Amino acid sequence: MQQKQSKKQGKQGEKFTILFPYLIALSSGILMGLTVAPVGVWFLAWLSLAPLWVLVIRSAQRKNLSSSASSAPPASPALLPLSLAWGIGYHGIALSWITGVHPMTWMGVPWLASLAIALFCWIFITLWGAALVASWAIGMRVISRSIHNGFVRVLIGTALWCGLEALWSAGPLWWSSLSYTQSPHNLIILHLGQLSGPSAVTAAIVAVNGLIAEALVNRRGAEYTEEKIKFFSALSASGRFVYLSTAAALFITLHLIGFSLYSRPLAQPPETALKVGIIQGNVPNEIKLYPEGFRRAIQGYTTGYLKLANQSVDAVLTPEGALPFFQDAIIRSSMVAAVREKGVVAWIGGFYKQGSSYTNSLFTVAGDGEIKSRYGKAKMVPIGEYVPFESILGGIVSRLSPLDEHQVPGSSNQVFDTPFGRAIVGICYESAFSGQFRRQAAAGGQFILSPSNDAHYSAAMPSQHHAQDIMRAIETDRWAVRATNTGYSAFVNPHGKTVWISGHNTYEVHAETIYRRQTQTLYVRWGDWLTLLLLGAGTLAWLIPKAD
């Protein structure tokens, strides 16, 4: 009886031993997920990647042993499930707000079908993010077969992660870069974005985690390699200290660099001042496209505009799709009539019709009531605003389109001229694409306008959206004005400080003075040069030992 119990306990212990690495990977991924807004435990980002790094390198080392040792090495956890577990933990937690699209019964989608769509979107985008992590892990295993120097592995691992983020962000589906784990709380490190965009922050996080991991990898090396292969011998205590002290020195140095950029005084000449008002209409999506929603939108935005005009603002910004009509109906609206009466410029979110298609747009309506410029949203939300593989899937999800016509993206090289100079525009989802803002800043954009509508989701989503806009303001060294339908609307200065922020699910009208700027950060001038430099240096570091 005792023998049976012992065997049973032994099997349970073996199962736990097998599952333990996956639990470690999943748990550390979840910890990374807690770093983003609204939880914002940002400092965990500097530690939460290290466990996965250790597991990946140990897995590669055991793989090497299995092909060179005469006796079987300890069982190695499967690399793909390990990396996917970490990626699912991170992206699943960080992007859990996606489920807020349910229920979509107001759009005519049945309750169960709505739940299925919400879960599919969450699972798909989580796995898409996890695929990046899995690609990195596979790459690290490949390089670990020939690279046994921890510092070189840190260089290559950092380059690989930054390269993969650049690749993913070039596609249509992007949001959760490691860099946004530091926003909005760690403004000092976010100033590295002025040097090379979000990749500079991502590289800092990955490198520090890698150095910590390499100390742990070498600390445990002797457990499995004793007298089997020389390059797997454990580092001495002083060797481990080198990795940890380098990690600490890098962390401190990078924050000092960020602090030096953060501490620069903002030049704000009076002649560059611009008093801007925002209107947060708080029109629920459930009624937005119905007569009651139209009535509330016209009344709320007209009333808000008149109130702000009486406060002597220079311009008024409304959210994405504030007036959910085509341009002709917008011109005939009571709000534009108020513009003609008061003569204050209004930036109005609406739709621009192009034949049988339309573009989600922001219009500049001048004091004479005429449209002087337009920006069309270039980065559209997959499924939500357009249907990938429309010939196959169009009939299935056609109800997700708010209008009978098909939404199309705006041009990728637009500029948005206003009576106050050129502006940078990012409509809602575009806030995640730093390149959109960099290009417009390089083309002469002097301030950021960010009209958005996050009404489908809980407060977690607009918190992250605000965090994205903070990063864009810092990277381009521009003031940002954020007007949303239901929150959080805000004014952000070029150092990422939130001067004012609205409540959530509230109707609000507010005005602040911003300043037009023509500076150009290194990132605006040169783009993401750091990723290219890291990839080049990493490639050389990988190839040189092979040449020997």
XYZ file of C-alpha atoms in Angstrom:
548
model
C 0.000 0.000 0.000
C 2.760 2.371 0.954
C 4.622 1.503 -2.253
C 1.523 2.344 -4.342
C 1.135 5.664 -2.557
C 4.811 6.382 -3.055
C 4.539 5.613 -6.759
C 1.424 7.780 -7.042
C 3.116 10.660 -5.264
C 6.171 10.156 -7.449
C 4.073 10.419 -10.613
C 2.343 13.529 -9.311
C 5.735 15.006 -8.517
C 6.939 14.212 -12.040
C 3.843 15.858 -13.551
C 4.416 18.956 -11.445
C 8.080 19.000 -12.441
C 7.078 18.823 -16.099
C 4.426 21.534 -15.747
C 6.512 23.830 -13.548
C 8.455 25.571 -16.374
C 5.187 26.310 -18.199
C 3.661 27.737 -15.027
C 6.743 29.910 -14.578
C 6.468 31.152 -18.175
C 2.738 31.856 -17.905
C 3.080 33.573 -14.518
C 5.910 35.841 -15.644
C 3.909 36.739 -18.768
C 0.942 37.649 -16.564
C 3.220 39.827 -14.435
C 4.303 41.626 -17.603
C 0.626 42.085 -18.460
C 0.091 43.889 -15.144
C 2.632 46.553 -16.103
C 0.359 48.268 -18.626
C -2.368 50.807 -17.864
C -4.596 50.910 -15.932
C -2.789 48.647 -13.392
C 0.551 50.182 -14.317
C 3.028 48.195 -12.199
C 5.685 49.392 -14.631
C 8.774 48.270 -12.681
C 7.843 44.588 -13.129
C 8.648 44.957 -16.829
C 12.354 45.116 -15.939
C 12.174 41.609 -14.418
C 9.283 39.737 -16.042
C 11.007 38.695 -19.264
C 14.019 37.203 -17.448
C 12.294 33.890 -16.478
C 11.367 33.177 -20.094
C 14.907 34.049 -21.190
C 16.328 31.564 -18.676
C 13.919 28.825 -19.777
C 14.719 29.376 -23.452
C 18.502 29.290 -22.942
C 18.344 26.272 -20.635
C 16.178 24.516 -23.216
C 18.761 25.250 -25.908
C 21.596 24.052 -23.700
C 19.831 20.767 -22.984
C 19.188 20.407 -26.711
C 22.911 20.729 -27.325
C 23.638 18.144 -24.645
C 21.194 15.660 -26.100
C 23.184 15.588 -29.313
C 26.620 15.441 -27.705
C 26.303 13.577 -24.421
C 26.366 9.801 -24.133
C 23.797 9.736 -21.341
C 20.396 11.369 -21.629
C 20.182 14.860 -20.125
C 17.239 15.920 -17.977
C 13.967 16.332 -19.856
C 13.658 19.674 -21.582
C 10.332 21.549 -21.727
C 9.052 22.170 -25.246
C 10.171 25.580 -26.468
C 7.056 26.550 -28.424
C 4.551 25.971 -25.584
C 6.905 27.773 -23.184
C 7.082 30.920 -25.293
C 3.393 30.790 -26.171
C 2.537 30.525 -22.463
C 4.486 33.710 -21.742
C 3.005 35.512 -24.753
C -0.533 34.458 -23.854
C -0.007 35.632 -20.282
C 1.240 39.054 -21.400
C -0.985 39.824 -24.375
C -4.018 38.058 -22.911
C -3.974 40.231 -19.784
C -2.908 43.454 -21.512
C -5.560 43.135 -24.236
C -8.407 41.660 -22.204
C -10.368 44.882 -22.751
C -11.103 43.641 -26.282
C -13.901 41.503 -24.879
C -15.706 44.773 -24.155
C -17.062 44.814 -27.706
C -19.655 42.339 -26.377
C -22.618 42.630 -26.463
C -23.181 43.933 -30.002
C -26.925 43.385 -29.960
C -27.361 47.098 -30.722
C -25.819 46.363 -34.121
C -28.242 43.521 -34.770
C -25.746 40.797 -33.813
C -27.356 38.042 -31.667
C -26.047 37.779 -28.099
C -24.299 34.425 -28.542
C -22.820 35.442 -31.886
C -21.602 38.669 -30.276
C -19.916 36.700 -27.485
C -18.300 34.408 -30.056
C -16.973 37.395 -32.032
C -15.578 39.045 -28.888
C -13.831 35.854 -27.742
C -12.494 35.201 -31.228
C -11.026 38.722 -31.432
C -9.423 38.381 -27.988
C -8.000 34.935 -28.667
C -6.769 35.836 -32.134
C -4.980 39.045 -31.157
C -3.529 37.339 -28.068
C -2.127 34.507 -30.190
C -0.882 37.029 -32.754
C 1.124 38.731 -30.031
C 2.231 35.371 -28.630
C 3.508 34.460 -32.100
C 6.019 37.305 -31.800
C 7.289 35.841 -28.526
C 7.474 32.353 -30.045
C 9.438 33.687 -33.030
C 11.893 35.343 -30.651
C 12.310 32.159 -28.615
C 12.966 30.076 -31.720
C 15.545 32.600 -32.875
C 17.227 32.542 -29.467
C 17.451 28.754 -29.545
C 19.099 28.887 -32.965
C 21.723 31.434 -31.931
C 22.364 29.692 -28.592
C 23.659 26.651 -30.458
C 26.742 28.585 -31.501
C 26.840 31.576 -29.121
C 27.796 30.812 -25.524
C 28.815 34.272 -24.368
C 26.026 35.815 -22.296
C 26.730 39.412 -23.331
C 26.594 38.490 -27.002
C 23.310 36.660 -26.398
C 21.921 39.803 -24.769
C 22.903 41.863 -27.809
C 21.363 39.420 -30.268
C 18.272 38.789 -28.139
C 17.607 42.519 -27.854
C 18.119 43.046 -31.572
C 15.835 40.140 -32.402
C 12.989 41.382 -30.185
C 13.218 44.928 -31.582
C 13.319 43.574 -35.137
C 10.207 41.465 -34.542
C 8.337 44.417 -33.024
C 9.262 46.492 -36.082
C 7.931 43.716 -38.329
C 4.686 43.284 -36.373
C 4.059 47.051 -36.187
C 4.426 47.291 -39.974
C 1.294 45.144 -40.294
C -2.348 46.104 -39.687
C -2.639 44.551 -36.207
C -0.514 46.175 -33.522
C -0.881 47.583 -30.012
C 1.144 46.006 -27.193
C 4.819 46.837 -27.655
C 6.937 46.230 -24.555
C 7.618 49.965 -24.581
C 4.079 50.869 -23.539
C 4.534 48.975 -20.260
C 6.252 52.167 -19.018
C 3.477 54.595 -19.919
C 2.112 56.711 -18.333
C 4.138 56.404 -15.101
C 7.816 56.135 -16.092
C 8.062 59.309 -18.139
C 11.835 59.449 -17.669
C 12.554 56.208 -19.560
C 9.918 57.069 -22.175
C 12.122 60.000 -23.205
C 14.443 57.471 -24.826
C 11.704 57.470 -27.469
C 13.017 60.846 -28.605
C 16.193 59.058 -29.713
C 14.770 56.154 -31.729
C 11.062 55.835 -30.992
C 9.447 53.013 -28.999
C 12.226 50.584 -29.981
C 14.647 52.468 -27.696
C 12.412 51.753 -24.691
C 11.810 48.161 -25.773
C 15.561 47.595 -26.229
C 16.259 48.940 -22.742
C 13.709 46.576 -21.158
C 14.876 43.506 -23.083
C 18.574 44.173 -22.447
C 18.164 44.594 -18.679
C 16.029 41.442 -18.478
C 18.588 39.582 -20.568
C 21.478 40.514 -18.302
C 19.563 39.388 -15.214
C 18.647 36.148 -16.979
C 22.226 35.442 -18.024
C 23.327 35.694 -14.395
C 20.672 33.113 -13.487
C 21.517 30.860 -16.433
C 25.167 30.700 -15.457
C 24.364 30.301 -11.759
C 22.488 27.083 -12.448
C 24.732 25.797 -15.141
C 26.494 23.200 -12.992
C 23.288 21.360 -12.101
C 23.074 19.681 -15.461
C 26.465 19.884 -17.097
C 28.953 18.722 -14.474
C 32.101 17.564 -16.326
C 30.136 16.912 -19.509
C 30.860 19.975 -21.611
C 33.324 22.697 -20.687
C 31.378 25.684 -22.031
C 28.447 24.799 -19.758
C 30.486 25.090 -16.539
C 29.012 27.502 -13.994
C 30.372 31.019 -13.757
C 32.001 31.974 -10.515
C 30.207 34.268 -8.078
C 32.257 37.161 -9.410
C 31.151 36.310 -12.948
C 27.494 36.394 -11.935
C 28.126 39.701 -10.212
C 29.382 41.114 -13.516
C 26.040 40.386 -15.209
C 23.951 41.742 -12.362
C 26.082 44.846 -11.900
C 25.973 45.477 -15.654
C 22.172 45.189 -15.553
C 22.010 47.694 -12.691
C 24.460 50.051 -14.392
C 22.521 49.887 -17.675
C 19.215 50.517 -15.887
C 20.620 53.553 -14.053
C 22.471 54.939 -17.088
C 19.434 54.718 -19.352
C 17.288 56.464 -16.757
C 19.918 59.191 -16.407
C 19.850 59.719 -20.185
C 16.068 59.852 -20.070
C 16.173 62.265 -17.148
C 18.507 64.613 -19.026
C 15.958 64.758 -21.874
C 13.033 65.011 -19.453
C 14.677 67.936 -17.626
C 15.051 70.151 -20.671
C 12.916 73.270 -20.253
C 10.082 73.704 -22.740
C 10.407 76.849 -24.864
C 6.895 78.299 -25.047
C 6.952 81.703 -26.786
C 3.630 83.545 -26.417
C 3.270 83.861 -30.188
C 3.094 80.062 -30.488
C 0.239 79.751 -27.981
C -3.014 78.167 -29.144
C -6.062 77.878 -26.897
C -7.887 74.686 -27.822
C -11.156 73.382 -26.479
C -12.362 69.786 -26.494
C -15.870 68.383 -26.316
C -16.395 64.897 -24.884
C -19.880 64.141 -26.199
C -20.557 60.919 -24.245
C -22.906 59.465 -26.851
C -23.131 55.688 -26.232
C -22.410 53.539 -29.270
C -25.692 51.717 -28.652
C -27.602 54.810 -29.851
C -24.874 56.575 -31.851
C -26.201 55.558 -35.286
C -29.883 55.974 -34.483
C -32.108 59.091 -34.370
C -31.662 59.533 -30.597
C -27.884 59.352 -31.019
C -27.939 61.849 -33.880
C -30.013 64.244 -31.761
C -27.716 63.963 -28.732
C -24.601 64.376 -30.868
C -25.835 67.511 -32.647
C -27.167 69.059 -29.456
C -24.173 68.143 -27.290
C -21.489 69.236 -29.730
C -23.284 72.435 -30.743
C -23.838 73.426 -27.112
C -20.248 72.559 -26.209
C -18.892 74.515 -29.175
C -20.860 77.641 -28.206
C -19.659 77.385 -24.607
C -16.021 77.111 -25.693
C -16.345 79.886 -28.274
C -17.562 82.158 -25.478
C -14.341 81.304 -23.603
C -12.333 82.821 -26.482
C -10.722 79.597 -27.650
C -8.893 79.570 -30.984
C -10.221 76.165 -32.058
C -12.417 73.287 -30.897
C -11.643 69.571 -31.322
C -14.372 66.909 -31.366
C -13.909 63.106 -31.134
C -13.726 60.528 -33.891
C -17.104 60.321 -35.638
C -18.567 63.041 -33.414
C -21.094 63.832 -36.134
C -21.627 60.420 -37.773
C -22.676 61.846 -41.135
C -21.144 62.460 -44.518
C -19.558 65.824 -45.229
C -22.647 67.366 -46.878
C -24.813 66.664 -43.821
C -22.092 67.994 -41.514
C -22.015 71.302 -43.399
C -25.800 71.590 -42.966
C -25.679 70.799 -39.222
C -26.446 73.239 -36.404
C -22.856 72.934 -35.205
C -21.463 74.336 -38.457
C -24.126 77.043 -38.273
C -22.671 77.902 -34.867
C -19.195 77.998 -36.444
C -20.447 80.564 -38.952
C -21.935 82.575 -36.108
C -18.890 82.539 -33.806
C -16.090 82.296 -36.374
C -14.030 79.871 -34.254
C -12.358 77.019 -36.125
C -13.766 73.537 -35.426
C -12.122 70.181 -36.069
C -15.060 67.848 -36.570
C -14.952 64.058 -36.732
C -17.215 62.599 -39.426
C -17.304 60.588 -42.650
C -16.049 61.574 -46.089
C -17.909 59.845 -48.912
C -15.982 58.647 -51.949
C -18.318 56.970 -54.428
C -19.498 53.744 -52.820
C -16.846 54.002 -50.101
C -16.177 56.351 -47.206
C -13.267 57.447 -45.044
C -13.351 58.027 -41.294
C -12.135 61.631 -41.297
C -11.317 64.775 -39.360
C -12.422 68.016 -41.054
C -11.140 71.549 -40.507
C -14.201 73.800 -40.629
C -13.115 77.442 -40.806
C -15.006 80.438 -39.465
C -16.927 80.809 -42.736
C -18.373 77.319 -42.297
C -16.397 75.788 -45.168
C -14.225 72.677 -45.007
C -10.606 73.763 -45.533
C -8.751 70.490 -44.978
C -9.367 66.830 -44.236
C -7.449 63.904 -42.792
C -8.637 60.347 -43.506
C -7.858 57.572 -41.029
C -5.055 55.514 -42.600
C -4.754 52.678 -40.049
C -8.107 50.942 -39.743
C -9.114 48.326 -37.193
C -9.287 44.825 -38.740
C -12.827 43.383 -38.573
C -14.108 46.498 -36.766
C -13.583 48.925 -39.663
C -12.710 46.706 -42.579
C -12.947 43.029 -43.402
C -9.712 41.161 -44.245
C -10.222 38.766 -47.157
C -13.542 40.496 -47.794
C -14.522 38.217 -50.672
C -14.479 35.282 -48.217
C -15.487 36.842 -44.898
C -17.486 39.864 -46.009
C -20.860 38.177 -45.858
C -20.192 36.799 -42.389
C -19.262 40.048 -40.634
C -20.917 42.680 -42.832
C -23.052 43.799 -39.917
C -19.979 45.218 -38.220
C -19.866 48.105 -40.709
C -21.731 51.171 -39.375
C -22.837 52.226 -42.848
C -23.924 50.521 -46.060
C -20.793 51.750 -47.829
C -17.346 50.228 -47.269
C -14.774 52.080 -45.210
C -11.430 52.620 -46.917
C -8.143 53.957 -45.512
C -6.815 57.433 -46.104
C -3.569 58.035 -47.931
C -0.364 57.088 -46.133
C 1.329 60.423 -46.927
C -1.345 62.918 -45.842
C -0.676 66.282 -44.234
C -3.264 68.276 -42.303
C -2.998 72.042 -42.714
C -4.972 74.318 -40.426
C -5.293 78.112 -40.011
C -2.719 77.768 -37.206
C -0.139 75.757 -39.095
C 0.278 72.096 -39.922
C -1.004 69.553 -37.388
C -0.251 65.897 -36.709
C -3.405 63.753 -36.704
C -3.883 60.269 -35.350
C -7.462 58.999 -35.345
C -8.119 56.463 -32.561
C -6.326 53.162 -33.407
C -3.544 55.085 -35.170
C -2.159 56.081 -31.757
C -0.381 52.705 -31.633
C 1.602 53.402 -34.817
C 4.442 55.729 -33.913
C 5.595 55.971 -37.528
C 2.373 57.773 -38.464
C 3.207 60.555 -36.017
C 6.914 60.653 -36.848
C 6.225 61.125 -40.555
C 3.803 63.989 -39.964
C 6.175 65.669 -37.495
C 8.976 65.444 -40.062
C 6.603 67.028 -42.606
C 6.127 70.068 -40.370
C 3.374 69.078 -37.929
C 3.480 71.430 -34.941
C 0.964 69.853 -32.542
C -0.978 66.584 -32.217
C -4.733 66.142 -32.606
C -5.995 62.758 -31.428
C -9.763 62.309 -31.928
C -10.954 58.905 -30.695
C -13.975 56.826 -29.774
C -13.390 54.068 -27.205
C -17.033 53.833 -26.164
C -17.242 50.064 -26.773
C -14.884 49.271 -23.909
C -14.347 49.569 -20.165
C -12.060 52.229 -18.715
C -9.022 49.936 -19.200
C -8.928 50.544 -22.934
C -8.988 54.381 -22.916
C -6.358 54.260 -20.148
C -4.036 52.378 -22.507
C -5.032 54.638 -25.387
C -4.067 57.685 -23.332
C -0.758 55.961 -22.506
C -0.080 55.513 -26.239
C -0.732 59.215 -26.915
C 1.667 60.167 -24.114
C 4.397 58.199 -25.887
C 3.655 59.864 -29.221
C 3.818 63.333 -27.615
C 7.233 62.580 -26.080
C 8.690 60.976 -29.222
C 7.754 63.925 -31.442
C 8.279 66.625 -28.765
C 4.776 67.970 -29.378
C 1.741 69.017 -27.375
C -1.120 66.561 -27.802
C -4.845 67.267 -27.625
C -6.968 64.159 -27.139
C -10.754 64.360 -27.624
C -12.760 61.186 -27.072
C -16.424 60.280 -27.063
C -16.624 58.813 -23.549
C -13.128 59.299 -22.002
C -10.338 59.819 -21.423
C -9.949 63.172 -23.170
C -6.746 64.962 -22.231
C -4.082 67.579 -22.850
C -0.492 66.297 -22.756
C 2.682 68.382 -22.918
C 5.860 67.347 -24.834
C 7.346 65.796 -21.682
C 4.376 63.463 -21.395
C 2.806 65.240 -18.419
C -0.983 65.135 -18.477
C -2.064 68.728 -17.922
C -5.754 67.783 -17.724
C -7.742 64.580 -18.161
C -11.478 63.987 -18.259
C -13.612 61.481 -16.439
C -15.016 58.337 -18.008
C -18.552 58.090 -19.394
C -19.117 61.790 -18.751
C -20.058 64.776 -20.901
C -17.275 67.341 -20.587
C -16.147 70.593 -22.151
C -12.659 71.911 -21.400
C -10.050 74.309 -22.784
C -6.291 74.557 -22.336
C -3.477 76.520 -23.946
C -0.980 74.484 -25.945
C 2.086 75.643 -27.868
C 3.052 74.961 -31.454
C 6.538 73.515 -31.829
C 8.890 72.996 -34.765
C 11.695 71.084 -33.051
C 12.743 67.749 -34.493
C 13.902 64.942 -32.224
C 16.505 62.447 -33.361
C 13.680 59.952 -33.898
C 11.737 62.371 -36.092
C 14.852 63.057 -38.196
C 16.304 59.541 -38.467
C 13.457 57.178 -37.647
C 14.097 53.829 -35.948
C 17.835 53.741 -36.531
C 18.509 51.809 -33.300
C 16.780 48.622 -34.479
C 18.847 48.631 -37.667
C 22.038 49.206 -35.661
C 21.209 46.395 -33.226
C 20.337 43.990 -36.025
C 23.572 44.795 -37.818
C 25.698 44.425 -34.686
C 23.856 41.258 -33.676
C 24.357 39.691 -37.084
C 28.079 40.406 -36.971
C 28.339 39.020 -33.438
C 26.649 35.820 -34.595
C 28.677 35.397 -37.787
C 32.171 36.206 -36.470
C 32.497 33.055 -34.271
C 31.423 30.952 -37.251
C 34.129 32.516 -39.396
C 36.707 31.513 -36.757
